[in-house]
Amino acid sequence: MDRKGRKLVLFPLPCQGHINPMLQLANILYSKGFSISIIHTSFNCPNPSNYPHFTFHSIGEGLSESEASIHDGFAFLSLLNTKYVDPFRECLGRMLCDVSEEPVACLISDATFYFTQAVAESLKVPRIVLKTESASSFLVFAALPLLRERGYIPIQDSRLEEPVVEFPHLKVKDLPLVVTSTPEVFYQVIDSVVSETKASSGLIWNTFEELEHSELTRMRNEFPIPIFPIGPFHNASFSNSSSSSLTPEDKSCISWLNTQPHKSVIYVSFGSIADLNEAEFLEVAWGLANSNQPFLWVVRPGLVNGSEWLESLPNGFLENLNGRGNIVKWAPQQEVLAHPAVGAFWTHNGWNSTMESIREGVPMICMPRFGDQLVNARYVSQVWKVGLQLEKGLKRGYIEKTIEKLMVEKEGEEIRFRISKLKEKANLCLKQDASSYKSLESLVSHISSLG
Ligand code: UDX
């Protein structure tokens, strides 16, 4: 395929939940004939040797080691948006001036790197953004100033169960807030992401029209730019050499899954950022142990506050389960969800995990921790009705009952039926002339018409 004249520069945010969808998007656009260059920070860098068809450009000087490990997520995002301005401008500027290279058709930046809009404007290159969350949650983020004005925020404990009139599917407790010591930084980041997204030349989503139709329609009214829902994204293959994982994947769990009965295993993972305190960790462990279902649980080092890894589990915990439980540090998640032995996904409802579960038709147990996960979980459990949310806290007896409800009771059967239908829609929309296929075609012609 002749790729001349059609280079795209992609700039992912250096977090697992953002790198995965950006590299999946890169593969999708590569398959459409574009050449791909990735600008990336030197920390949390995807492995370039897994992508020999792309060129990688590292921007080194930015965060110091101590800054790169800041725990307050939004303070970290704000810092990223100041520290990388100069290194990014230099790198992109150099690429634009290099006459031996193909001309750049446009920059595709993670929307959370809001500083890239001003840089793109000053270098006169069009900027499109990728939003890695759901359209539903982004609409709520964009409305936070209004919801603050109307008195929903700060949230009062007495109002948690009240509906949010502006978002009929949500209760006050579902508003996508985070615990932070610097709330003004949180609002400043959200405000900048929203305004710099509105200033961009287009917005790409890992979602599909049939899933979030009314939210995408509302988005089109509120955001005066072209919107491209082209999901669900997915890995081109399950081989190690195509992975964008920042942590080695423990593939031994696939051989273990091969020994388990059809649709029996609960896969448990809370993504790359969320954490648990020790008491919560033990309730999860005992809830799983007492459920009598086989389980595969991803316990990242650092998942449990104050622990290295599994030291807070009682001695002999796994041994006493006689092979019914398997714990790994990091799993090949998409491959796991596609495995016939997996019957349910206990998730924190990060958007990637939610879409991966829908794509594979795996019903969910929802345990959102913060931010967009709260909105995603409400949609999974109450709007699409393809999961059960653990709303009454993390107690082993309640966990056990919820697992039973999903795996053996009538309600679980109905949920399984609904997610099998949603899976069909998720796969159909990618087919020729279906919604995401057409949206991708218009993205390709939009890019070609820019500049
Ligand atoms: C965060 C937010 O929570 C999410 O909503 C936002 O859209 C992106 O940033 P994270 O919490 O890590 O992401 O969750 P998620 O969006 O689910 O992304 C995790 C990714 O890591 C998924 O693609 C998942 O497949 C992958 N993963 C997770 C693995 O490959 N192996 C694992 O063991 C766990």
Tab-separated table of C-alpha atoms and ligand atoms in Angstrom:
chain	number	residue	atom	x	y	z
A	1	MET	CA	0.000	0.000	0.000
A	2	ASP	CA	1.384	3.461	-0.940
A	3	ARG	CA	1.516	5.456	2.271
A	4	LYS	CA	3.107	8.585	0.856
A	5	GLY	CA	1.683	11.888	2.015
A	6	ARG	CA	-0.483	10.461	4.739
A	7	LYS	CA	1.480	10.545	7.982
A	8	LEU	CA	-0.312	10.869	11.332
A	9	VAL	CA	1.397	11.813	14.589
A	10	LEU	CA	-0.200	10.208	17.649
A	11	PHE	CA	0.449	11.327	21.225
A	12	PRO	CA	-0.862	9.010	23.983
A	13	LEU	CA	-1.128	9.924	27.656
A	14	PRO	CA	1.444	7.756	29.494
A	15	CYS	CA	-1.037	5.595	31.466
A	16	GLN	CA	-2.047	2.021	30.606
A	17	GLY	CA	-5.742	2.845	30.157
A	18	HIS	CA	-4.829	5.539	27.600
A	19	ILE	CA	-1.902	3.855	25.806
A	20	ASN	CA	-3.971	0.753	24.928
A	21	PRO	CA	-6.759	2.556	23.039
A	22	MET	CA	-4.305	4.967	21.336
A	23	LEU	CA	-2.203	2.089	19.965
A	24	GLN	CA	-5.313	0.231	18.902
A	25	LEU	CA	-6.405	3.383	17.072
A	26	ALA	CA	-2.935	3.591	15.507
A	27	ASN	CA	-3.363	0.073	14.111
A	28	ILE	CA	-6.835	0.893	12.783
A	29	LEU	CA	-5.550	3.998	10.970
A	30	TYR	CA	-2.471	2.136	9.699
A	31	SER	CA	-4.830	-0.400	8.125
A	32	LYS	CA	-6.436	2.544	6.314
A	33	GLY	CA	-3.149	3.487	4.636
A	34	PHE	CA	-1.730	6.131	6.961
A	35	SER	CA	1.884	6.098	8.162
A	36	ILE	CA	2.065	6.318	11.918
A	37	SER	CA	4.508	8.182	14.157
A	38	ILE	CA	4.104	8.000	17.913
A	39	ILE	CA	5.445	10.719	20.194
A	40	HIS	CA	5.751	9.352	23.725
A	41	THR	CA	7.158	10.292	27.100
A	42	SER	CA	10.265	8.422	28.203
A	43	PHE	CA	8.433	6.949	31.206
A	44	ASN	CA	5.594	4.419	30.724
A	45	CYS	CA	6.686	3.957	27.146
A	46	PRO	CA	5.074	1.200	25.020
A	47	ASN	CA	7.546	-1.302	23.582
A	48	PRO	CA	8.498	0.010	20.089
A	49	SER	CA	9.702	-3.451	18.995
A	50	ASN	CA	6.063	-4.631	19.214
A	51	TYR	CA	5.221	-2.023	16.564
A	52	PRO	CA	7.898	-2.256	13.850
A	53	HIS	CA	5.454	-0.634	11.379
A	54	PHE	CA	5.385	2.645	13.383
A	55	THR	CA	8.134	5.159	14.149
A	56	PHE	CA	8.593	6.219	17.782
A	57	HIS	CA	9.915	9.553	19.054
A	58	SER	CA	10.701	9.849	22.737
A	59	ILE	CA	10.418	13.175	24.520
A	60	GLY	CA	12.755	12.840	27.451
A	61	GLU	CA	13.008	15.863	29.662
A	62	GLY	CA	9.689	16.326	31.383
A	63	LEU	CA	8.852	14.862	34.743
A	64	SER	CA	11.434	13.962	37.350
A	65	GLU	CA	11.171	10.491	38.896
A	66	SER	CA	9.414	11.846	41.998
A	67	GLU	CA	6.963	13.882	39.887
A	68	ALA	CA	6.193	10.808	37.758
A	69	SER	CA	5.033	8.948	40.875
A	70	ILE	CA	2.626	11.604	42.216
A	71	HIS	CA	-0.485	9.910	43.603
A	72	ASP	CA	-3.050	12.691	43.176
A	73	GLY	CA	-4.224	11.854	39.643
A	74	PHE	CA	-5.369	15.303	38.617
A	75	ALA	CA	-2.329	17.104	40.067
A	76	PHE	CA	-0.302	14.635	37.958
A	77	LEU	CA	-2.329	15.413	34.824
A	78	SER	CA	-1.950	19.138	35.386
A	79	LEU	CA	1.803	18.730	35.768
A	80	LEU	CA	2.034	16.658	32.569
A	81	ASN	CA	0.312	19.502	30.757
A	82	THR	CA	2.911	22.045	31.817
A	83	LYS	CA	6.118	20.000	31.816
A	84	TYR	CA	5.788	18.550	28.309
A	85	VAL	CA	4.912	21.740	26.420
A	86	ASP	CA	8.456	22.560	25.303
A	87	PRO	CA	9.754	19.019	24.637
A	88	PHE	CA	6.582	18.221	22.685
A	89	ARG	CA	6.695	21.454	20.655
A	90	GLU	CA	10.351	20.806	19.759
A	91	CYS	CA	9.722	17.221	18.735
A	92	LEU	CA	6.630	17.954	16.631
A	93	GLY	CA	8.287	21.064	15.156
A	94	ARG	CA	11.272	18.984	14.073
A	95	MET	CA	9.025	16.401	12.422
A	96	LEU	CA	7.105	19.083	10.551
A	97	CYS	CA	10.320	20.681	9.224
A	98	ASP	CA	11.920	17.422	8.097
A	99	VAL	CA	11.584	17.511	4.313
A	100	SER	CA	12.926	13.980	3.952
A	101	GLU	CA	9.765	12.740	5.756
A	102	GLU	CA	6.214	12.574	4.483
A	103	PRO	CA	4.141	15.652	5.361
A	104	VAL	CA	2.039	15.358	8.515
A	105	ALA	CA	-1.713	15.213	7.807
A	106	CYS	CA	-2.667	15.843	11.443
A	107	LEU	CA	-1.864	15.320	15.107
A	108	ILE	CA	-4.047	12.905	17.067
A	109	SER	CA	-3.610	13.686	20.745
A	110	ASP	CA	-5.150	12.183	23.856
A	111	ALA	CA	-7.777	14.768	24.866
A	112	THR	CA	-6.285	14.904	28.362
A	113	PHE	CA	-3.105	16.418	26.881
A	114	TYR	CA	-5.007	19.668	26.441
A	115	PHE	CA	-1.843	21.756	25.994
A	116	THR	CA	-1.362	20.204	22.540
A	117	GLN	CA	-4.126	22.385	21.046
A	118	ALA	CA	-2.109	25.595	21.493
A	119	VAL	CA	1.053	23.868	20.226
A	120	ALA	CA	-0.768	22.518	17.158
A	121	GLU	CA	-2.219	25.952	16.411
A	122	SER	CA	1.171	27.643	16.708
A	123	LEU	CA	2.730	25.044	14.369
A	124	LYS	CA	-0.288	25.227	12.038
A	125	VAL	CA	-1.061	21.525	12.105
A	126	PRO	CA	-4.660	20.294	12.598
A	127	ARG	CA	-5.359	18.465	15.879
A	128	ILE	CA	-7.923	15.696	16.384
A	129	VAL	CA	-8.411	14.201	19.847
A	130	LEU	CA	-9.061	10.707	21.159
A	131	LYS	CA	-11.297	10.491	24.223
A	132	THR	CA	-10.610	7.206	25.999
A	133	GLU	CA	-13.722	7.390	28.206
A	134	SER	CA	-17.405	6.902	27.433
A	135	ALA	CA	-19.451	9.649	25.796
A	136	SER	CA	-21.871	9.359	28.741
A	137	SER	CA	-19.221	10.157	31.320
A	138	PHE	CA	-17.635	12.976	29.308
A	139	LEU	CA	-20.995	14.740	29.035
A	140	VAL	CA	-21.234	14.680	32.832
A	141	PHE	CA	-17.641	15.926	33.243
A	142	ALA	CA	-18.459	18.780	30.855
A	143	ALA	CA	-21.529	19.643	32.953
A	144	LEU	CA	-19.724	19.672	36.333
A	145	PRO	CA	-19.570	23.509	36.540
A	146	LEU	CA	-23.350	23.626	36.007
A	147	LEU	CA	-23.963	20.824	38.516
A	148	ARG	CA	-21.817	22.716	41.010
A	149	GLU	CA	-23.845	25.872	40.428
A	150	ARG	CA	-27.059	23.909	40.961
A	151	GLY	CA	-25.861	22.657	44.343
A	152	TYR	CA	-25.267	18.927	43.619
A	153	ILE	CA	-21.552	19.413	44.403
A	154	PRO	CA	-20.034	19.251	46.958
A	155	ILE	CA	-22.036	16.064	47.434
A	156	GLN	CA	-23.976	15.777	50.676
A	157	ASP	CA	-24.366	12.320	52.209
A	158	SER	CA	-28.125	12.902	52.665
A	159	ARG	CA	-28.555	13.361	48.873
A	160	LEU	CA	-26.589	10.366	47.538
A	161	GLU	CA	-29.673	8.493	46.320
A	162	GLU	CA	-31.368	11.527	44.717
A	163	PRO	CA	-31.675	11.590	40.914
A	164	VAL	CA	-29.659	14.098	38.883
A	165	VAL	CA	-32.386	15.818	36.873
A	166	GLU	CA	-29.975	16.846	34.094
A	167	PHE	CA	-28.816	13.198	33.665
A	168	PRO	CA	-31.888	11.011	34.193
A	169	HIS	CA	-29.903	7.760	34.409
A	170	LEU	CA	-27.721	8.996	37.264
A	171	LYS	CA	-28.041	9.417	40.988
A	172	VAL	CA	-26.023	12.012	42.904
A	173	LYS	CA	-23.659	9.259	44.086
A	174	ASP	CA	-22.757	8.453	40.459
A	175	LEU	CA	-21.268	11.880	39.695
A	176	PRO	CA	-17.721	11.328	38.374
A	177	LEU	CA	-15.720	12.971	41.140
A	178	VAL	CA	-12.366	11.989	42.625
A	179	VAL	CA	-10.956	12.289	46.110
A	180	THR	CA	-8.354	15.040	45.922
A	181	SER	CA	-6.686	17.535	48.202
A	182	THR	CA	-6.720	20.056	45.345
A	183	PRO	CA	-10.302	20.261	44.008
A	184	GLU	CA	-9.547	23.447	42.073
A	185	VAL	CA	-6.872	21.602	40.079
A	186	PHE	CA	-9.451	18.904	39.276
A	187	TYR	CA	-11.920	21.499	37.941
A	188	GLN	CA	-9.182	23.354	36.040
A	189	VAL	CA	-8.087	20.122	34.276
A	190	ILE	CA	-11.671	19.210	33.356
A	191	ASP	CA	-12.354	22.729	32.131
A	192	SER	CA	-9.216	22.739	29.947
A	193	VAL	CA	-9.929	19.275	28.503
A	194	VAL	CA	-13.450	20.385	27.564
A	195	SER	CA	-12.486	23.744	26.041
A	196	GLU	CA	-9.475	22.381	24.113
A	197	THR	CA	-11.566	19.469	22.847
A	198	LYS	CA	-14.143	21.953	21.551
A	199	ALA	CA	-11.298	23.854	19.821
A	200	SER	CA	-9.998	20.700	18.083
A	201	SER	CA	-10.763	19.520	14.536
A	202	GLY	CA	-12.580	16.365	15.621
A	203	LEU	CA	-13.252	13.863	18.369
A	204	ILE	CA	-12.681	10.098	18.153
A	205	TRP	CA	-14.447	7.673	20.528
A	206	ASN	CA	-13.946	4.064	21.477
A	207	THR	CA	-17.703	3.529	21.524
A	208	PHE	CA	-20.440	2.762	19.025
A	209	GLU	CA	-23.637	4.467	17.990
A	210	GLU	CA	-25.953	1.634	19.091
A	211	LEU	CA	-24.503	1.709	22.626
A	212	GLU	CA	-24.529	5.445	23.357
A	213	HIS	CA	-26.856	6.859	20.726
A	214	SER	CA	-28.619	9.498	22.813
A	215	GLU	CA	-25.387	10.594	24.504
A	216	LEU	CA	-23.612	10.916	21.150
A	217	THR	CA	-26.553	12.926	19.815
A	218	ARG	CA	-26.325	15.226	22.829
A	219	MET	CA	-22.567	15.428	22.318
A	220	ARG	CA	-23.095	16.537	18.699
A	221	ASN	CA	-25.326	19.360	19.946
A	222	GLU	CA	-22.955	20.487	22.674
A	223	PHE	CA	-19.614	20.060	20.866
A	224	PRO	CA	-19.414	21.968	17.560
A	225	ILE	CA	-16.903	19.580	15.958
A	226	PRO	CA	-17.135	16.326	13.983
A	227	ILE	CA	-17.625	13.274	16.229
A	228	PHE	CA	-16.366	9.812	15.225
A	229	PRO	CA	-17.567	6.812	17.283
A	230	ILE	CA	-15.504	4.027	15.692
A	231	GLY	CA	-15.368	1.415	18.464
A	232	PRO	CA	-15.167	-1.102	19.877
A	233	PHE	CA	-11.361	-1.044	19.571
A	234	HIS	CA	-9.487	-4.300	20.055
A	235	ASN	CA	-6.053	-5.855	19.780
A	236	ALA	CA	-5.258	-7.096	16.314
A	237	SER	CA	-3.956	-10.361	17.814
A	238	PHE	CA	-3.316	-11.861	21.239
A	239	SER	CA	0.401	-12.434	20.656
A	240	ASN	CA	2.954	-10.905	23.052
A	241	SER	CA	4.511	-9.097	20.140
A	242	SER	CA	1.434	-6.948	19.534
A	243	SER	CA	0.813	-6.000	23.158
A	244	SER	CA	0.881	-2.440	24.512
A	245	SER	CA	1.072	-3.709	28.093
A	246	LEU	CA	3.485	-1.807	30.325
A	247	THR	CA	3.657	-4.850	32.642
A	248	PRO	CA	4.573	-8.399	31.511
A	249	GLU	CA	1.428	-10.473	30.979
A	250	ASP	CA	1.281	-13.768	32.851
A	251	LYS	CA	0.143	-16.115	30.084
A	252	SER	CA	0.092	-19.148	32.405
A	253	CYS	CA	-3.467	-18.209	33.340
A	254	ILE	CA	-4.610	-19.170	29.825
A	255	SER	CA	-3.452	-22.785	30.365
A	256	TRP	CA	-5.260	-22.731	33.733
A	257	LEU	CA	-8.441	-21.398	32.041
A	258	ASN	CA	-8.169	-24.278	29.544
A	259	THR	CA	-8.790	-26.684	32.450
A	260	GLN	CA	-11.932	-24.928	33.746
A	261	PRO	CA	-15.573	-25.642	32.813
A	262	HIS	CA	-17.351	-23.534	30.180
A	263	LYS	CA	-18.414	-20.033	31.413
A	264	SER	CA	-17.625	-20.903	35.040
A	265	VAL	CA	-14.721	-18.578	35.902
A	266	ILE	CA	-15.073	-15.127	37.458
A	267	TYR	CA	-12.305	-12.911	36.101
A	268	VAL	CA	-11.470	-10.168	38.621
A	269	SER	CA	-9.440	-7.078	37.750
A	270	PHE	CA	-9.587	-3.475	38.873
A	271	GLY	CA	-7.449	-1.962	36.097
A	272	SER	CA	-4.137	-0.184	36.342
A	273	ILE	CA	-4.819	2.611	38.855
A	274	ALA	CA	-7.578	1.762	41.356
A	275	ASP	CA	-6.507	0.490	44.779
A	276	LEU	CA	-8.042	-1.233	47.825
A	277	ASN	CA	-7.366	-0.988	51.519
A	278	GLU	CA	-6.437	-4.161	53.331
A	279	ALA	CA	-9.913	-4.706	54.819
A	280	GLU	CA	-11.536	-4.393	51.367
A	281	PHE	CA	-8.932	-6.734	49.868
A	282	LEU	CA	-9.762	-9.415	52.440
A	283	GLU	CA	-13.526	-9.065	51.816
A	284	VAL	CA	-12.907	-9.545	48.074
A	285	ALA	CA	-10.722	-12.584	48.802
A	286	TRP	CA	-13.269	-14.225	51.139
A	287	GLY	CA	-16.204	-13.300	48.914
A	288	LEU	CA	-14.486	-15.138	46.058
A	289	ALA	CA	-13.414	-18.070	48.196
A	290	ASN	CA	-16.918	-18.536	49.649
A	291	SER	CA	-18.651	-18.239	46.245
A	292	ASN	CA	-17.559	-21.745	45.224
A	293	GLN	CA	-16.931	-20.502	41.674
A	294	PRO	CA	-13.483	-20.744	40.076
A	295	PHE	CA	-11.805	-17.342	39.854
A	296	LEU	CA	-8.860	-15.673	38.157
A	297	TRP	CA	-7.832	-12.547	40.057
A	298	VAL	CA	-5.375	-9.863	38.936
A	299	VAL	CA	-3.624	-8.498	42.019
A	300	ARG	CA	-1.186	-5.871	40.768
A	301	PRO	CA	1.735	-5.177	43.086
A	302	GLY	CA	0.517	-1.948	44.734
A	303	LEU	CA	-3.212	-2.809	44.456
A	304	VAL	CA	-3.451	-3.109	48.251
A	305	ASN	CA	-2.450	0.043	50.135
A	306	GLY	CA	0.559	-0.604	52.316
A	307	SER	CA	1.271	-4.105	50.891
A	308	GLU	CA	3.808	-5.295	48.367
A	309	TRP	CA	1.580	-7.996	46.969
A	310	LEU	CA	-0.296	-10.866	48.694
A	311	GLU	CA	1.121	-10.737	52.211
A	312	SER	CA	-2.223	-9.776	53.804
A	313	LEU	CA	-3.892	-13.010	52.590
A	314	PRO	CA	-4.201	-15.640	55.341
A	315	ASN	CA	-1.574	-18.418	55.151
A	316	GLY	CA	-2.648	-21.216	52.833
A	317	PHE	CA	-5.538	-19.187	51.369
A	318	LEU	CA	-5.020	-20.323	47.773
A	319	GLU	CA	-3.799	-23.842	48.659
A	320	ASN	CA	-7.022	-24.479	50.600
A	321	LEU	CA	-9.044	-23.761	47.470
A	322	ASN	CA	-7.520	-26.796	45.711
A	323	GLY	CA	-6.854	-25.077	42.404
A	324	ARG	CA	-10.197	-23.237	42.257
A	325	GLY	CA	-8.492	-19.845	42.610
A	326	ASN	CA	-5.678	-18.359	40.538
A	327	ILE	CA	-3.963	-15.035	41.253
A	328	VAL	CA	-1.662	-13.274	38.769
A	329	LYS	CA	0.103	-9.901	38.761
A	330	TRP	CA	-1.100	-8.932	35.285
A	331	ALA	CA	-3.199	-10.882	32.786
A	332	PRO	CA	-3.571	-10.779	28.996
A	333	GLN	CA	-7.028	-9.336	29.665
A	334	GLN	CA	-8.558	-9.337	26.194
A	335	GLU	CA	-7.485	-12.938	25.666
A	336	VAL	CA	-8.908	-13.862	29.073
A	337	LEU	CA	-12.264	-12.216	28.339
A	338	ALA	CA	-12.430	-14.024	24.980
A	339	HIS	CA	-11.797	-17.405	26.667
A	340	PRO	CA	-14.804	-19.777	26.725
A	341	ALA	CA	-14.215	-20.642	30.408
A	342	VAL	CA	-14.852	-17.057	31.552
A	343	GLY	CA	-18.422	-16.494	32.767
A	344	ALA	CA	-18.261	-13.100	34.489
A	345	PHE	CA	-15.995	-10.070	34.890
A	346	TRP	CA	-15.776	-8.404	38.288
A	347	THR	CA	-14.499	-4.975	37.196
A	348	HIS	CA	-13.923	-1.399	38.343
A	349	ASN	CA	-15.548	-0.334	35.047
A	350	GLY	CA	-12.664	1.581	33.522
A	351	TRP	CA	-13.926	2.301	30.010
A	352	ASN	CA	-11.475	-0.052	28.274
A	353	SER	CA	-12.441	-2.940	30.534
A	354	THR	CA	-16.136	-2.173	30.075
A	355	MET	CA	-15.851	-2.137	26.269
A	356	GLU	CA	-13.689	-5.268	26.239
A	357	SER	CA	-16.336	-7.072	28.314
A	358	ILE	CA	-19.159	-5.926	26.028
A	359	ARG	CA	-17.212	-6.950	22.941
A	360	GLU	CA	-16.738	-10.466	24.322
A	361	GLY	CA	-20.269	-10.697	25.773
A	362	VAL	CA	-19.113	-11.231	29.370
A	363	PRO	CA	-21.598	-10.063	32.054
A	364	MET	CA	-20.152	-7.797	34.749
A	365	ILE	CA	-20.053	-7.315	38.478
A	366	CYS	CA	-19.460	-3.592	38.849
A	367	MET	CA	-17.291	-2.056	41.520
A	368	PRO	CA	-16.474	1.519	40.406
A	369	ARG	CA	-13.880	3.356	42.492
A	370	PHE	CA	-13.818	6.943	41.174
A	371	GLY	CA	-14.340	9.322	38.257
A	372	ASP	CA	-15.785	8.009	34.984
A	373	GLN	CA	-16.018	4.473	36.411
A	374	LEU	CA	-19.048	5.566	38.488
A	375	VAL	CA	-20.985	6.632	35.395
A	376	ASN	CA	-19.914	3.548	33.393
A	377	ALA	CA	-21.045	1.214	36.187
A	378	ARG	CA	-24.469	2.880	36.375
A	379	TYR	CA	-24.937	2.471	32.620
A	380	VAL	CA	-23.804	-1.170	32.746
A	381	SER	CA	-26.148	-2.077	35.600
A	382	GLN	CA	-29.182	0.171	34.986
A	383	VAL	CA	-29.230	1.333	31.359
A	384	TRP	CA	-27.822	-1.578	29.349
A	385	LYS	CA	-28.636	-3.972	32.225
A	386	VAL	CA	-25.661	-6.231	31.515
A	387	GLY	CA	-24.216	-6.363	35.017
A	388	LEU	CA	-24.891	-6.119	38.739
A	389	GLN	CA	-23.412	-3.301	40.783
A	390	LEU	CA	-22.048	-3.916	44.282
A	391	GLU	CA	-23.852	-0.911	45.778
A	392	LYS	CA	-24.032	-1.984	49.385
A	393	GLY	CA	-20.326	-1.914	50.114
A	394	LEU	CA	-17.705	-4.637	50.067
A	395	LYS	CA	-18.844	-7.354	52.457
A	396	ARG	CA	-18.045	-11.003	51.842
A	397	GLY	CA	-21.643	-12.269	52.320
A	398	TYR	CA	-23.028	-9.664	49.936
A	399	ILE	CA	-20.288	-10.416	47.384
A	400	GLU	CA	-21.080	-14.126	47.591
A	401	LYS	CA	-24.830	-13.453	47.036
A	402	THR	CA	-24.126	-11.133	44.093
A	403	ILE	CA	-21.916	-13.756	42.429
A	404	GLU	CA	-24.612	-16.368	42.957
A	405	LYS	CA	-27.274	-14.060	41.509
A	406	LEU	CA	-25.179	-13.526	38.374
A	407	MET	CA	-23.928	-17.084	37.914
A	408	VAL	CA	-26.939	-19.242	38.835
A	409	GLU	CA	-30.166	-17.263	39.306
A	410	LYS	CA	-32.809	-16.179	36.790
A	411	GLU	CA	-31.669	-12.541	36.917
A	412	GLY	CA	-28.198	-13.670	35.834
A	413	GLU	CA	-29.677	-15.605	32.925
A	414	GLU	CA	-31.481	-12.453	31.722
A	415	ILE	CA	-28.292	-10.427	32.055
A	416	ARG	CA	-26.386	-13.044	30.036
A	417	PHE	CA	-29.036	-12.910	27.335
A	418	ARG	CA	-28.851	-9.099	27.140
A	419	ILE	CA	-25.066	-9.023	26.928
A	420	SER	CA	-25.065	-11.667	24.196
A	421	LYS	CA	-27.338	-9.334	22.175
A	422	LEU	CA	-25.082	-6.352	22.911
A	423	LYS	CA	-22.051	-8.386	21.831
A	424	GLU	CA	-23.795	-9.047	18.509
A	425	LYS	CA	-24.357	-5.306	18.044
A	426	ALA	CA	-20.749	-4.534	19.013
A	427	ASN	CA	-19.476	-6.913	16.355
A	428	LEU	CA	-22.038	-5.936	13.712
A	429	CYS	CA	-21.287	-2.206	13.868
A	430	LEU	CA	-17.753	-2.866	12.566
A	431	LYS	CA	-18.992	-4.652	9.455
A	432	GLN	CA	-19.125	-2.993	6.048
A	433	ASP	CA	-21.674	-0.146	5.908
A	434	ALA	CA	-22.562	-0.447	9.610
A	435	SER	CA	-22.253	2.486	12.020
A	436	SER	CA	-18.619	2.330	13.238
A	437	TYR	CA	-17.391	1.254	9.801
A	438	LYS	CA	-19.044	4.307	8.235
A	439	SER	CA	-17.800	6.572	10.995
A	440	LEU	CA	-14.241	5.360	10.340
A	441	GLU	CA	-14.673	6.018	6.626
A	442	SER	CA	-15.753	9.595	7.403
A	443	LEU	CA	-12.816	10.015	9.801
A	444	VAL	CA	-10.443	8.964	7.016
A	445	SER	CA	-11.946	11.448	4.551
A	446	HIS	CA	-12.057	14.154	7.239
A	447	ILE	CA	-8.324	13.688	7.892
A	448	SER	CA	-7.609	13.788	4.184
A	449	SER	CA	-9.561	17.059	3.864
A	450	LEU	CA	-7.653	18.826	6.675
A	451	GLY	CA	-4.867	21.276	5.935
B	1	UDX	C1	-8.233	4.549	33.475
B	1	UDX	C2	-9.721	4.838	33.754
B	1	UDX	O1	-10.216	4.154	34.857
B	1	UDX	C3	-10.540	4.595	32.537
B	1	UDX	O2	-11.919	4.729	32.766
B	1	UDX	C4	-10.084	5.550	31.483
B	1	UDX	O3	-10.899	5.490	30.365
B	1	UDX	C5	-8.650	5.247	31.173
B	1	UDX	O4	-7.864	5.366	32.362
B	1	UDX	P1	-7.772	1.936	34.061
B	1	UDX	O5	-8.281	2.240	35.415
B	1	UDX	O6	-6.447	1.342	33.967
B	1	UDX	O7	-7.895	3.230	33.128
B	1	UDX	O8	-8.859	0.918	33.448
B	1	UDX	P2	-9.264	0.507	31.994
B	1	UDX	O9	-9.832	1.645	31.214
B	1	UDX	O10	-10.169	-0.641	32.147
B	1	UDX	O11	-7.914	0.076	31.284
B	1	UDX	C6	-7.127	-0.984	31.701
B	1	UDX	C7	-6.490	-1.657	30.517
B	1	UDX	O12	-5.497	-2.538	30.990
B	1	UDX	C8	-7.480	-2.483	29.701
B	1	UDX	O13	-7.242	-2.300	28.317
B	1	UDX	C9	-7.160	-3.918	30.097
B	1	UDX	O14	-7.365	-4.859	29.068
B	1	UDX	C10	-5.706	-3.838	30.474
B	1	UDX	N1	-5.371	-4.844	31.506
B	1	UDX	C11	-5.843	-4.731	32.762
B	1	UDX	C12	-4.576	-5.908	31.139
B	1	UDX	O15	-4.170	-6.034	29.978
B	1	UDX	N2	-4.253	-6.828	32.099
B	1	UDX	C13	-4.685	-6.746	33.370
B	1	UDX	O16	-4.331	-7.618	34.169
B	1	UDX	C14	-5.506	-5.657	33.726
